[in-house]
Amino acid sequence: MSKLYQDLCQLVPVEHVSISENDIDVHRIDKWYASADPDVVVFAQTTEQVAAVMCYANKHEVPVYTRGAGVGYVGGCVPVRGGIALSVAQMNKILEVNTGDGVAVVQPGVITGHLQEAAREKGWYYPPDPASLKECSIGGNIATNAGGPRCLKYGVTKQYVLGLEVVTATGEIMRVGGRCHKNKTGFDLTTLMCGSEGMLGIVTEGTLRIIPHPETRAMLGASFIDFSAAAAAVQAILDAGILPSALEITDAFTLAAARDYLGEENLPPGDAYLMVEIDGRVGSVKSELEGLKMLLEDLGALRINEAADEAACEQIWQLRRDFSYSLKHTGLTKLNEDIVVPRSKLVDLVNFARQLQQDTGISVACFGHAGDGNIHTNLMVEDYSDPVIKAKADAAVDKLFTWVLEHDGAITGEHGVGLAKKPWIKQALGPVSYAMHQQIKTALDPKGILNPGKFLDE
């Protein structure tokens, strides 16, 4: 047994420390392709155990990689320098759902969908809705500042984090923020922790804002002759004073893949598809739905599918989920890049993607959150493990990110930077901001033990 393993067994119950082949294998990878073995896995049960591990790690300068559900897409929790994989997945209690204060208090291992269900049982709502909400955890959502389709109206994770309990790199327990919906006391360390990707501290408890659940929701699925027409409809909807809860767009390549997977008869006509969801009071939703349908007809929609209740909405959302399955059905490997552009440049992005496809021979599928410009631009490659194909694909990704940054966009809207986007972080942040990031990291983690090897390490 290694000394690290033996020492950790003195700090936390021995059954919570593992060097088994299976546990090492599980904790070496997330949903991205990179992998590396930790030396030891610790399954934390309490904040005090996390603090004890961090005190030890800081003293002995042992790398620590915090892990929640492990469903990230950028290698964010991959233990590239070995050390300790610190799992908080078993810290999974919903401690409180308090509608009087409008808060839910949860541990980091709580699955996002479970929190939504607990809030819904009381007629309340936790809006952040990443696509993986049935398997991703709140701690991971906070670490990446996760988003989802309903960000347009409701915002991303950080808008719902009121307070946090955080274990620092040196093993101290810190509380930032609180239960108040307004709080301007000191620096905003709460928001600083949101999106910090496990490099500034370890979240062991979150106090989250919840809101009254909308009375009902409805949707329209509208097909258009091409992407330009659908993108024009996006802006026209917003210009008409309508703020949908979700506004999703799909391009021709994705629709073609879906027709091959689901059958031609199950897909609408046209080379672009727009999904519009609205929510609110029953009367207002009904009226808004009618006006929205008329607007889309005037904008040249080829066909409109109407969903006037929750069950019908789920049918349209299932089609959206089937787009991902359709791309997998092609047999190609999907490199899912969650780039963001200003909404006025949606058409420019897709035109660039088509040109990139023509120049490289790599198929590109674009679909996602049109309302906030967060379009998942998926490079579809034959065999990413082949060095020649990988080099070609990486060069195409570099062209994509360079174009995005030159057009005032961002290289990630939801997934984070992690390992996957590390090569572009200096270009994305700029020299002064990058240096400031490093200074903050050094101040909060002086020995550099929290998630080392990621985007702030040279």
XYZ file of C-alpha atoms in Angstrom:
458
model
C 0.000 0.000 0.000
C 1.271 3.483 -0.809
C 1.974 5.976 1.960
C -0.629 8.323 0.438
C -3.303 5.640 0.764
C -2.276 4.778 4.316
C -2.200 8.427 5.388
C -5.651 9.137 3.924
C -7.068 6.099 5.723
C -6.055 7.826 8.950
C -8.000 10.948 8.000
C -11.284 9.506 6.709
C -12.950 6.112 7.248
C -10.978 3.437 5.424
C -14.041 2.316 3.455
C -14.120 5.764 1.831
C -10.586 5.472 0.442
C -9.922 3.272 -2.559
C -7.152 2.127 -4.837
C -9.244 -0.577 -6.500
C -8.804 -0.991 -10.231
C -12.475 -0.290 -10.866
C -12.554 2.963 -8.856
C -9.317 4.167 -10.438
C -10.708 3.390 -13.893
C -13.973 5.269 -13.264
C -12.195 8.361 -11.960
C -9.614 8.653 -14.726
C -11.950 10.158 -17.338
C -15.084 12.202 -17.948
C -17.104 12.361 -21.205
C -14.108 13.718 -23.137
C -11.424 11.447 -24.556
C -8.506 12.397 -22.231
C -7.681 10.105 -19.314
C -5.167 9.777 -16.476
C -5.050 7.610 -13.374
C -5.360 9.102 -9.900
C -3.202 7.484 -7.225
C -6.084 7.269 -4.746
C -9.843 7.878 -4.817
C -11.525 9.409 -1.761
C -15.313 9.287 -1.460
C -16.044 12.223 0.834
C -19.156 12.079 3.024
C -18.857 15.364 4.945
C -17.393 18.838 4.688
C -15.036 17.970 7.536
C -13.639 15.037 5.560
C -13.033 17.278 2.555
C -11.260 19.776 4.832
C -9.086 17.040 6.349
C -8.051 15.808 2.903
C -7.213 19.344 1.780
C -5.146 20.093 4.899
C -3.099 16.975 4.190
C -2.833 17.648 0.461
C -1.719 21.226 1.004
C 0.907 20.209 3.565
C 2.340 17.492 1.322
C 1.645 19.273 -2.008
C -0.497 16.448 -3.384
C -2.721 17.271 -6.407
C -6.462 17.098 -5.761
C -9.057 16.671 -8.506
C -12.621 17.164 -7.324
C -15.248 15.129 -9.128
C -19.023 15.142 -9.090
C -21.020 13.046 -11.532
C -18.186 12.999 -14.078
C -20.290 13.944 -17.109
C -18.272 16.976 -18.246
C -17.220 17.354 -21.883
C -13.827 19.064 -21.588
C -11.698 16.805 -19.376
C -12.257 19.188 -16.471
C -11.899 16.589 -13.712
C -9.301 14.333 -15.354
C -6.414 13.835 -12.838
C -3.597 14.600 -15.257
C -0.986 14.707 -12.465
C -2.212 11.775 -10.423
C -2.743 12.446 -6.740
C -6.199 12.352 -5.176
C -9.484 12.054 -7.045
C -11.841 13.567 -4.467
C -15.392 12.458 -5.213
C -18.267 14.419 -3.678
C -20.876 12.300 -5.476
C -21.996 10.694 -2.201
C -22.635 14.095 -0.628
C -26.028 14.034 -2.306
C -28.623 15.268 0.180
C -31.194 17.954 -0.475
C -30.986 19.575 2.950
C -33.855 22.026 2.580
C -36.430 23.361 0.162
C -37.775 26.520 1.778
C -40.406 28.347 -0.252
C -40.711 31.008 2.445
C -37.158 32.118 1.795
C -37.201 31.007 -1.849
C -34.122 28.822 -1.401
C -32.980 25.234 -1.643
C -29.939 24.083 0.302
C -28.133 21.131 -1.260
C -24.930 19.156 -1.145
C -22.760 19.123 -4.288
C -23.583 15.550 -5.325
C -27.311 16.219 -5.744
C -28.432 15.417 -9.279
C -29.846 18.536 -10.954
C -33.044 16.803 -12.061
C -33.684 15.582 -8.506
C -33.542 19.160 -7.214
C -35.959 20.261 -9.916
C -38.363 17.499 -8.891
C -38.113 18.409 -5.204
C -38.834 22.064 -5.960
C -41.702 21.144 -8.323
C -43.380 19.080 -5.588
C -43.817 22.340 -3.699
C -44.935 24.274 -6.773
C -41.533 25.928 -7.170
C -38.887 25.909 -9.851
C -35.124 25.572 -10.182
C -34.683 26.746 -13.813
C -31.091 25.808 -14.873
C -31.527 22.827 -17.192
C -28.370 21.412 -18.767
C -29.136 18.631 -21.253
C -27.565 16.128 -18.843
C -29.791 17.210 -15.933
C -30.817 13.617 -15.198
C -27.197 12.666 -14.487
C -25.152 15.813 -13.815
C -24.692 17.161 -10.289
C -25.133 20.597 -8.743
C -21.456 20.769 -7.765
C -20.428 20.219 -11.371
C -23.029 22.763 -12.529
C -21.514 25.347 -10.194
C -17.954 24.458 -11.215
C -18.743 25.015 -14.899
C -21.523 27.623 -14.500
C -23.734 25.271 -16.500
C -26.492 26.515 -18.773
C -29.155 24.876 -20.913
C -32.006 25.711 -23.297
C -33.912 27.916 -20.820
C -31.002 30.293 -20.200
C -32.540 32.820 -22.577
C -35.273 33.714 -20.108
C -33.981 32.386 -16.810
C -30.198 32.653 -16.905
C -27.384 30.232 -16.078
C -26.376 28.558 -12.822
C -24.634 31.564 -11.276
C -27.895 33.521 -11.310
C -29.295 30.974 -8.842
C -26.383 30.621 -6.438
C -26.990 32.775 -3.376
C -24.458 31.233 -1.039
C -21.802 28.527 -0.856
C -19.868 26.542 1.674
C -16.369 26.108 0.271
C -13.326 24.220 1.471
C -10.212 26.153 0.521
C -6.986 24.732 -0.855
C -5.477 24.970 2.637
C -8.350 23.061 4.243
C -10.256 25.959 5.799
C -14.060 26.041 5.635
C -15.435 29.273 4.230
C -18.989 30.495 3.759
C -19.696 33.082 1.081
C -23.029 34.715 0.310
C -26.042 33.391 2.214
C -29.830 33.073 2.060
C -30.590 36.673 1.117
C -31.658 37.400 -2.450
C -29.811 40.700 -2.251
C -26.391 40.838 -0.663
C -23.676 43.396 -1.358
C -21.266 42.627 1.451
C -17.648 42.542 0.368
C -16.341 41.108 -2.899
C -18.614 38.712 -4.778
C -16.719 35.540 -3.918
C -19.856 33.486 -4.530
C -19.887 34.301 -8.225
C -16.108 33.918 -8.375
C -16.535 30.264 -7.415
C -19.129 29.728 -10.161
C -17.268 28.580 -13.233
C -13.942 28.202 -11.387
C -13.655 24.568 -12.575
C -12.353 23.174 -9.286
C -9.274 25.404 -9.248
C -10.158 27.861 -6.477
C -11.976 25.777 -3.861
C -14.253 22.805 -3.303
C -17.976 23.471 -2.965
C -19.510 21.329 -0.224
C -22.910 23.018 0.053
C -24.959 25.398 -2.042
C -27.817 27.724 -1.148
C -29.741 28.151 -4.387
C -32.499 30.499 -5.444
C -35.796 28.925 -6.462
C -38.792 30.698 -7.985
C -42.526 29.954 -8.306
C -43.118 27.381 -11.038
C -44.819 28.713 -14.192
C -48.460 27.649 -14.338
C -48.111 26.137 -17.793
C -45.955 26.038 -20.886
C -46.485 25.628 -24.627
C -44.318 25.237 -27.707
C -44.181 25.700 -31.434
C -41.888 23.776 -33.756
C -41.451 25.627 -37.043
C -39.567 24.501 -40.124
C -38.013 26.956 -42.580
C -36.554 26.746 -46.040
C -33.036 27.488 -44.790
C -31.022 28.529 -41.745
C -31.035 32.214 -42.673
C -34.829 32.297 -42.590
C -34.926 30.547 -39.214
C -32.294 32.887 -37.770
C -34.263 35.898 -39.000
C -37.289 34.474 -37.197
C -35.285 34.332 -33.952
C -34.672 38.060 -34.020
C -38.214 38.829 -35.195
C -39.659 36.948 -32.200
C -37.568 38.987 -29.770
C -38.262 42.246 -31.616
C -41.968 41.503 -31.242
C -41.575 41.731 -27.477
C -41.748 37.975 -26.863
C -39.231 36.458 -24.472
C -39.425 32.675 -24.887
C -38.202 30.374 -22.152
C -36.304 28.473 -24.861
C -35.460 29.201 -28.485
C -33.610 26.371 -30.260
C -32.386 26.161 -33.853
C -31.200 23.256 -36.012
C -29.311 23.230 -39.297
C -29.636 21.170 -42.498
C -26.929 18.607 -41.690
C -28.546 17.729 -38.367
C -31.985 17.439 -39.962
C -30.585 15.181 -42.685
C -29.054 12.921 -40.029
C -32.374 12.862 -38.173
C -34.257 11.920 -41.338
C -31.877 9.028 -41.851
C -32.251 7.916 -38.222
C -35.949 8.568 -37.581
C -37.379 8.296 -41.078
C -38.211 10.995 -43.606
C -41.889 11.006 -42.638
C -41.087 11.887 -39.003
C -39.265 15.116 -39.792
C -40.657 18.433 -41.012
C -39.723 19.832 -44.442
C -37.012 22.411 -44.982
C -33.359 22.817 -44.071
C -33.821 24.514 -40.684
C -36.008 23.943 -37.650
C -36.901 26.358 -34.872
C -38.306 25.367 -31.482
C -39.966 28.063 -29.390
C -41.113 27.444 -25.820
C -43.117 29.934 -23.755
C -44.387 29.672 -20.196
C -46.464 31.612 -17.689
C -50.128 31.894 -16.709
C -52.611 29.795 -18.687
C -54.436 32.742 -20.242
C -51.328 34.663 -21.240
C -49.623 31.574 -22.682
C -52.667 30.757 -24.789
C -52.826 34.292 -26.162
C -49.078 34.490 -26.731
C -49.055 31.139 -28.516
C -51.673 32.309 -30.991
C -49.769 35.513 -31.725
C -46.489 33.629 -32.050
C -47.998 31.192 -34.517
C -49.285 34.042 -36.681
C -45.865 35.706 -36.565
C -44.083 32.544 -37.706
C -46.582 32.074 -40.537
C -45.908 35.634 -41.679
C -42.171 34.920 -41.546
C -42.550 32.068 -44.039
C -42.563 28.970 -41.836
C -43.130 25.896 -44.016
C -44.878 23.934 -41.284
C -45.713 24.634 -37.652
C -46.251 21.981 -35.012
C -48.219 23.279 -32.047
C -47.881 21.912 -28.508
C -50.422 23.457 -26.172
C -49.674 21.435 -23.018
C -46.774 19.774 -21.196
C -47.236 16.339 -22.774
C -47.221 17.791 -26.271
C -44.189 19.921 -25.402
C -42.296 16.788 -24.452
C -42.863 15.391 -27.941
C -41.114 18.392 -29.467
C -38.324 18.236 -26.878
C -37.911 14.543 -27.674
C -37.248 15.508 -31.277
C -34.551 17.899 -30.018
C -32.989 15.085 -27.974
C -33.216 12.783 -30.986
C -30.998 15.160 -32.935
C -28.058 14.101 -30.748
C -28.911 10.423 -31.165
C -29.191 10.990 -34.906
C -25.674 12.378 -35.065
C -24.375 9.389 -33.093
C -26.221 7.106 -35.537
C -24.035 8.424 -38.366
C -21.198 6.349 -36.888
C -18.987 9.435 -36.728
C -17.335 10.787 -33.584
C -18.962 14.041 -32.459
C -16.588 16.766 -31.271
C -19.087 18.931 -29.432
C -17.902 22.557 -29.297
C -20.196 24.825 -27.261
C -19.115 28.113 -28.805
C -21.086 31.360 -28.496
C -21.467 34.225 -30.944
C -23.438 37.459 -30.806
C -26.949 36.592 -31.947
C -26.616 38.796 -35.044
C -23.856 36.478 -36.294
C -25.745 33.173 -36.212
C -25.998 33.022 -40.000
C -22.342 34.000 -40.380
C -21.399 31.146 -38.038
C -23.326 28.539 -40.007
C -21.972 29.884 -43.308
C -18.470 29.584 -41.861
C -19.243 26.030 -40.711
C -20.357 25.108 -44.233
C -17.134 26.562 -45.662
C -15.089 24.748 -43.019
C -16.794 21.514 -44.018
C -15.989 22.157 -47.682
C -12.358 23.054 -46.955
C -11.595 20.152 -44.606
C -13.976 17.402 -45.677
C -15.160 17.183 -42.048
C -18.939 17.311 -41.655
C -20.195 20.029 -39.297
C -23.571 19.944 -37.522
C -24.910 23.080 -35.851
C -27.805 23.193 -33.424
C -28.571 24.675 -30.043
C -29.589 27.750 -28.139
C -30.323 30.384 -30.777
C -31.760 32.838 -28.265
C -28.396 33.447 -26.605
C -26.097 32.617 -29.526
C -24.794 29.416 -27.888
C -24.700 27.080 -30.883
C -23.252 23.607 -30.432
C -20.978 23.289 -33.439
C -20.242 19.598 -33.816
C -17.348 18.411 -35.944
C -18.178 14.889 -37.110
C -14.995 12.869 -37.635
C -14.492 9.265 -38.677
C -11.967 8.018 -36.116
C -10.548 10.514 -33.633
C -8.072 7.928 -32.363
C -6.345 7.920 -35.758
C -3.421 10.406 -35.465
C -3.873 11.712 -39.001
C -7.609 12.276 -38.593
C -7.104 13.760 -35.134
C -4.547 16.265 -36.428
C -6.915 17.289 -39.209
C -9.831 17.642 -36.786
C -7.762 19.636 -34.288
C -6.720 22.012 -37.047
C -10.385 22.473 -37.977
C -11.284 23.206 -34.335
C -8.500 25.775 -34.234
C -9.957 27.486 -37.308
C -13.402 27.459 -35.683
C -12.215 28.965 -32.395
C -10.093 31.557 -34.167
C -13.084 32.628 -36.260
C -15.332 32.777 -33.192
C -12.907 34.965 -31.244
C -12.368 37.255 -34.245
C -16.146 37.755 -34.372
C -16.588 38.752 -30.707
C -17.624 35.277 -29.589
C -16.575 32.928 -26.790
C -14.960 29.489 -27.006
C -17.285 28.013 -24.377
C -20.742 28.908 -23.166
C -21.549 25.956 -20.918
C -18.991 23.160 -20.796
C -16.007 25.083 -19.469
C -12.369 25.149 -20.576
C -10.799 22.156 -18.822
C -8.223 20.432 -21.008
C -10.148 20.556 -24.253
C -9.980 24.329 -24.742
C -6.730 25.006 -22.901
C -4.743 25.813 -26.103
C -6.978 28.828 -26.799
C -7.385 30.272 -23.306
C -4.740 33.008 -23.620
C -6.213 34.156 -26.901
C -9.698 34.106 -25.398
C -8.820 36.003 -22.208
C -6.102 38.336 -23.417
C -2.753 38.841 -21.621
C -3.933 41.120 -18.803
C -6.987 39.027 -17.925
C -4.968 35.804 -18.131
C -2.377 37.223 -15.730
C -5.151 38.316 -13.365
C -6.593 34.791 -13.437
C -3.196 33.434 -12.450
C -2.873 35.936 -9.599
C -6.273 34.955 -8.216
C -5.363 31.288 -8.512
C -2.079 31.853 -6.653
C -3.815 33.814 -3.901
C -6.427 31.118 -3.253
C -4.268 28.069 -4.002
C -0.667 29.077 -3.245
C 0.776 25.590 -3.782
C -1.210 24.939 -6.964
C -2.776 21.667 -5.798
C -6.382 22.207 -6.912
C -6.998 20.684 -10.346
C -3.455 21.333 -11.615
C -2.576 20.935 -15.276
C -5.677 22.675 -16.546
C -6.051 25.985 -18.327
C -4.082 28.217 -15.940
C -0.946 26.059 -16.024
C 1.584 26.769 -18.749
